[in-house]
Amino acid sequence: MPKRVDHDERRRQISEALWRIAATRGLDGASLRDVAAEAGISLGRLQHYFTSKDEMFVFALDYISGLAERRIRERVQALPGTPAPRDILRHCLVEMLPLDDESRAGNLVQVAYYARAVHDARTRRHAQEGVPALRDFFAAQVRHAVERGEVDPERVPEDEAMLLLALADGLTSFALLDVYAPAEALRLIDRHLAGLFSYNSSPRSSGSKRS
Amino acid sequence: MPKRVDHDERRRQISEALWRIAATRGLDGASLRDVAAEAGISLGRLQHYFTSKDEMFVFALDYISGLAERRIRERVQALPGTPAPRDILRHCLVEMLPLDDESRAGNLVQVAYYARAVHDARTRRHAQEGVPALRDFFAAQVRHAVERGEVDPERVPEDEAMLLLALADGLTSFALLDVYAPAEALRLIDRHLAGLFSYNSSPRSSGSKRS
């Protein structure tokens, strides 16, 4: 068991090195050697864990996703009572936008991943598993909101989920390009959520499930 | 004058070479020398036109934007009568999605640009000028639709414009990653447009301005 923990710790250390490079100068020209140097280990040692840049990328992305998931769970659990679907969705979306240094760094790793994945089918698989999983989670929240009478039952939960994910993705791009301030991106997400949650025909929406 | 035309022709030729590389293996590791080889000219000749990769990128993006603009103008002009704001917006959005090989290639150049621009303030300037210009054009269409009674006057045209741009951007990412088929992306754009254009309190929306 202790050996296993060491390996995980080493992979985490390498992921964080990759992350620091992504957040500052980008991963475009960064070699495995550069990442090893940033992590303070030898190239040989790094290659013991990752044989290719793509493999390292995917691990770093999983690591970032894991951290983001934990942050979301903590935020949602900190909400009083049973959190409403709208609050859960908003917390997830807040976590996706580059509103602080940590999520900005995570987003920059994703940009580097994205630029590689559009040209490499194997690397793309990470997104092909991750995005539908996130869509299903979002769709479940929208479905729950429909049941609570907060969202128009005419809306298709899976479509609304994809629209939310695409919006967050596009607004993140504009924020990373300094076209738009991250706070403005959040304001637009809130505007979109307000439209989605504008339905209130049912008395169940008055909050009986809260607190 | 003929000399000038030659220069433009040469720059176009180089842009198209850059484009072909972007659309196939990506620009990540592509050097100026690679682009020169693809364009069938010497490195020295290429450097006569572009001294850096970033300069070449920005030119190629402008070239692509120009082509896309012309395609949109042609599509809109082919519509019968005076085109409605909704039709104009939809044609622009269709042009932005990777629905055919040409726009897919253009999108892949943009991905390569994006991955560089997040780390380089000078390169970012292209997006910082282009995105607000597009937002203003979209906002003008939404404002026109509000005047025609087709969009709720409570909506803020600039915000709706940014939401549309962000949506198209995010859906393009998912399409390029094969997470979602391009046709599905268009279906979601149509769903979002249907929501935006669901207002019809005014008799002006019945089409008196058409044909």
PDB file of N, CA, C and O in Angstrom, chain A residues 63-89:
ATOM      1  N   TYR A  63      -6.985  14.621 -13.093  1.00  0.00           N
ATOM      2  CA  TYR A  63      -6.625  15.156 -11.782  1.00  0.00           C
ATOM      3  C   TYR A  63      -7.348  16.488 -11.534  1.00  0.00           C
ATOM      4  O   TYR A  63      -7.954  16.714 -10.479  1.00  0.00           O
ATOM      5  N   ILE A  64      -7.323  17.364 -12.556  1.00  0.00           N
ATOM      6  CA  ILE A  64      -8.008  18.658 -12.455  1.00  0.00           C
ATOM      7  C   ILE A  64      -9.514  18.467 -12.296  1.00  0.00           C
ATOM      8  O   ILE A  64     -10.144  19.110 -11.463  1.00  0.00           O
ATOM      9  N   SER A  65     -10.073  17.553 -13.105  1.00  0.00           N
ATOM     10  CA  SER A  65     -11.508  17.292 -13.015  1.00  0.00           C
ATOM     11  C   SER A  65     -11.865  16.806 -11.621  1.00  0.00           C
ATOM     12  O   SER A  65     -12.874  17.219 -11.049  1.00  0.00           O
ATOM     13  N   GLY A  66     -11.015  15.943 -11.073  1.00  0.00           N
ATOM     14  CA  GLY A  66     -11.240  15.421  -9.725  1.00  0.00           C
ATOM     15  C   GLY A  66     -11.254  16.533  -8.694  1.00  0.00           C
ATOM     16  O   GLY A  66     -12.135  16.602  -7.830  1.00  0.00           O
ATOM     17  N   LEU A  67     -10.300  17.457  -8.802  1.00  0.00           N
ATOM     18  CA  LEU A  67     -10.230  18.594  -7.876  1.00  0.00           C
ATOM     19  C   LEU A  67     -11.472  19.478  -8.022  1.00  0.00           C
ATOM     20  O   LEU A  67     -12.057  19.916  -7.036  1.00  0.00           O
ATOM     21  N   ALA A  68     -11.850  19.738  -9.280  1.00  0.00           N
ATOM     22  CA  ALA A  68     -13.008  20.595  -9.544  1.00  0.00           C
ATOM     23  C   ALA A  68     -14.271  19.950  -8.975  1.00  0.00           C
ATOM     24  O   ALA A  68     -15.089  20.630  -8.345  1.00  0.00           O
ATOM     25  N   GLU A  69     -14.399  18.630  -9.184  1.00  0.00           N
ATOM     26  CA  GLU A  69     -15.561  17.919  -8.652  1.00  0.00           C
ATOM     27  C   GLU A  69     -15.633  18.045  -7.133  1.00  0.00           C
ATOM     28  O   GLU A  69     -16.700  18.252  -6.585  1.00  0.00           O
ATOM     29  N   ARG A  70     -14.460  17.913  -6.495  1.00  0.00           N
ATOM     30  CA  ARG A  70     -14.432  18.010  -5.040  1.00  0.00           C
ATOM     31  C   ARG A  70     -14.846  19.404  -4.583  1.00  0.00           C
ATOM     32  O   ARG A  70     -15.611  19.569  -3.642  1.00  0.00           O
ATOM     33  N   ARG A  71     -14.329  20.415  -5.302  1.00  0.00           N
ATOM     34  CA  ARG A  71     -14.687  21.791  -4.951  1.00  0.00           C
ATOM     35  C   ARG A  71     -16.189  22.017  -5.092  1.00  0.00           C
ATOM     36  O   ARG A  71     -16.814  22.657  -4.258  1.00  0.00           O
ATOM     37  N   ILE A  72     -16.768  21.484  -6.188  1.00  0.00           N
ATOM     38  CA  ILE A  72     -18.211  21.644  -6.399  1.00  0.00           C
ATOM     39  C   ILE A  72     -18.975  20.945  -5.279  1.00  0.00           C
ATOM     40  O   ILE A  72     -19.902  21.516  -4.703  1.00  0.00           O
ATOM     41  N   ARG A  73     -18.557  19.713  -4.969  1.00  0.00           N
ATOM     42  CA  ARG A  73     -19.259  18.962  -3.927  1.00  0.00           C
ATOM     43  C   ARG A  73     -19.212  19.727  -2.607  1.00  0.00           C
ATOM     44  O   ARG A  73     -20.220  19.845  -1.910  1.00  0.00           O
ATOM     45  N   GLU A  74     -18.034  20.278  -2.286  1.00  0.00           N
ATOM     46  CA  GLU A  74     -17.904  21.036  -1.037  1.00  0.00           C
ATOM     47  C   GLU A  74     -18.815  22.265  -1.039  1.00  0.00           C
ATOM     48  O   GLU A  74     -19.469  22.559  -0.044  1.00  0.00           O
ATOM     49  N   ARG A  75     -18.828  22.968  -2.177  1.00  0.00           N
ATOM     50  CA  ARG A  75     -19.681  24.158  -2.271  1.00  0.00           C
ATOM     51  C   ARG A  75     -21.153  23.799  -2.103  1.00  0.00           C
ATOM     52  O   ARG A  75     -21.897  24.484  -1.405  1.00  0.00           O
ATOM     53  N   VAL A  76     -21.562  22.740  -2.799  1.00  0.00           N
ATOM     54  CA  VAL A  76     -22.977  22.340  -2.766  1.00  0.00           C
ATOM     55  C   VAL A  76     -23.348  21.853  -1.371  1.00  0.00           C
ATOM     56  O   VAL A  76     -24.413  22.187  -0.849  1.00  0.00           O
ATOM     57  N   GLN A  77     -22.429  21.095  -0.734  1.00  0.00           N
ATOM     58  CA  GLN A  77     -22.715  20.594   0.614  1.00  0.00           C
ATOM     59  C   GLN A  77     -22.770  21.723   1.635  1.00  0.00           C
ATOM     60  O   GLN A  77     -23.420  21.596   2.673  1.00  0.00           O
ATOM     61  N   ALA A  78     -22.103  22.832   1.327  1.00  0.00           N
ATOM     62  CA  ALA A  78     -22.093  23.970   2.250  1.00  0.00           C
ATOM     63  C   ALA A  78     -23.401  24.765   2.175  1.00  0.00           C
ATOM     64  O   ALA A  78     -23.673  25.610   3.028  1.00  0.00           O
ATOM     65  N   LEU A  79     -24.211  24.476   1.132  1.00  0.00           N
ATOM     66  CA  LEU A  79     -25.493  25.184   1.000  1.00  0.00           C
ATOM     67  C   LEU A  79     -26.439  24.712   2.108  1.00  0.00           C
ATOM     68  O   LEU A  79     -26.450  23.533   2.446  1.00  0.00           O
ATOM     69  N   PRO A  80     -27.264  25.622   2.641  1.00  0.00           N
ATOM     70  CA  PRO A  80     -28.193  25.201   3.695  1.00  0.00           C
ATOM     71  C   PRO A  80     -29.310  24.325   3.125  1.00  0.00           C
ATOM     72  O   PRO A  80     -29.778  24.551   2.009  1.00  0.00           O
ATOM     73  N   GLY A  81     -29.739  23.345   3.871  1.00  0.00           N
ATOM     74  CA  GLY A  81     -30.848  22.464   3.468  1.00  0.00           C
ATOM     75  C   GLY A  81     -30.510  21.617   2.259  1.00  0.00           C
ATOM     76  O   GLY A  81     -29.343  21.395   1.936  1.00  0.00           O
ATOM     77  N   THR A  82     -31.552  21.122   1.573  1.00  0.00           N
ATOM     78  CA  THR A  82     -31.346  20.357   0.338  1.00  0.00           C
ATOM     79  C   THR A  82     -31.177  21.339  -0.808  1.00  0.00           C
ATOM     80  O   THR A  82     -32.076  22.135  -1.072  1.00  0.00           O
ATOM     81  N   PRO A  83     -30.028  21.329  -1.468  1.00  0.00           N
ATOM     82  CA  PRO A  83     -29.815  22.342  -2.516  1.00  0.00           C
ATOM     83  C   PRO A  83     -30.782  22.175  -3.686  1.00  0.00           C
ATOM     84  O   PRO A  83     -31.093  21.049  -4.094  1.00  0.00           O
ATOM     85  N   ALA A  84     -31.276  23.286  -4.220  1.00  0.00           N
ATOM     86  CA  ALA A  84     -32.186  23.273  -5.367  1.00  0.00           C
ATOM     87  C   ALA A  84     -31.386  22.985  -6.639  1.00  0.00           C
ATOM     88  O   ALA A  84     -30.198  23.318  -6.704  1.00  0.00           O
ATOM     89  N   PRO A  85     -32.016  22.376  -7.654  1.00  0.00           N
ATOM     90  CA  PRO A  85     -31.311  22.080  -8.921  1.00  0.00           C
ATOM     91  C   PRO A  85     -30.633  23.318  -9.495  1.00  0.00           C
ATOM     92  O   PRO A  85     -29.493  23.237  -9.975  1.00  0.00           O
ATOM     93  N   ARG A  86     -31.310  24.462  -9.427  1.00  0.00           N
ATOM     94  CA  ARG A  86     -30.731  25.683  -9.982  1.00  0.00           C
ATOM     95  C   ARG A  86     -29.429  26.049  -9.286  1.00  0.00           C
ATOM     96  O   ARG A  86     -28.457  26.459  -9.926  1.00  0.00           O
ATOM     97  N   ASP A  87     -29.400  25.889  -7.947  1.00  0.00           N
ATOM     98  CA  ASP A  87     -28.182  26.208  -7.194  1.00  0.00           C
ATOM     99  C   ASP A  87     -27.051  25.245  -7.557  1.00  0.00           C
ATOM    100  O   ASP A  87     -25.897  25.649  -7.686  1.00  0.00           O
ATOM    101  N   ILE A  88     -27.416  23.975  -7.703  1.00  0.00           N
ATOM    102  CA  ILE A  88     -26.391  22.977  -8.059  1.00  0.00           C
ATOM    103  C   ILE A  88     -25.801  23.300  -9.436  1.00  0.00           C
ATOM    104  O   ILE A  88     -24.580  23.338  -9.612  1.00  0.00           O
ATOM    105  N   LEU A  89     -26.684  23.587 -10.403  1.00  0.00           N
ATOM    106  CA  LEU A  89     -26.205  23.922 -11.752  1.00  0.00           C
ATOM    107  C   LEU A  89     -25.314  25.157 -11.705  1.00  0.00           C
ATOM    108  O   LEU A  89     -24.240  25.189 -12.312  1.00  0.00           O
TER     109      LEU A  89
END
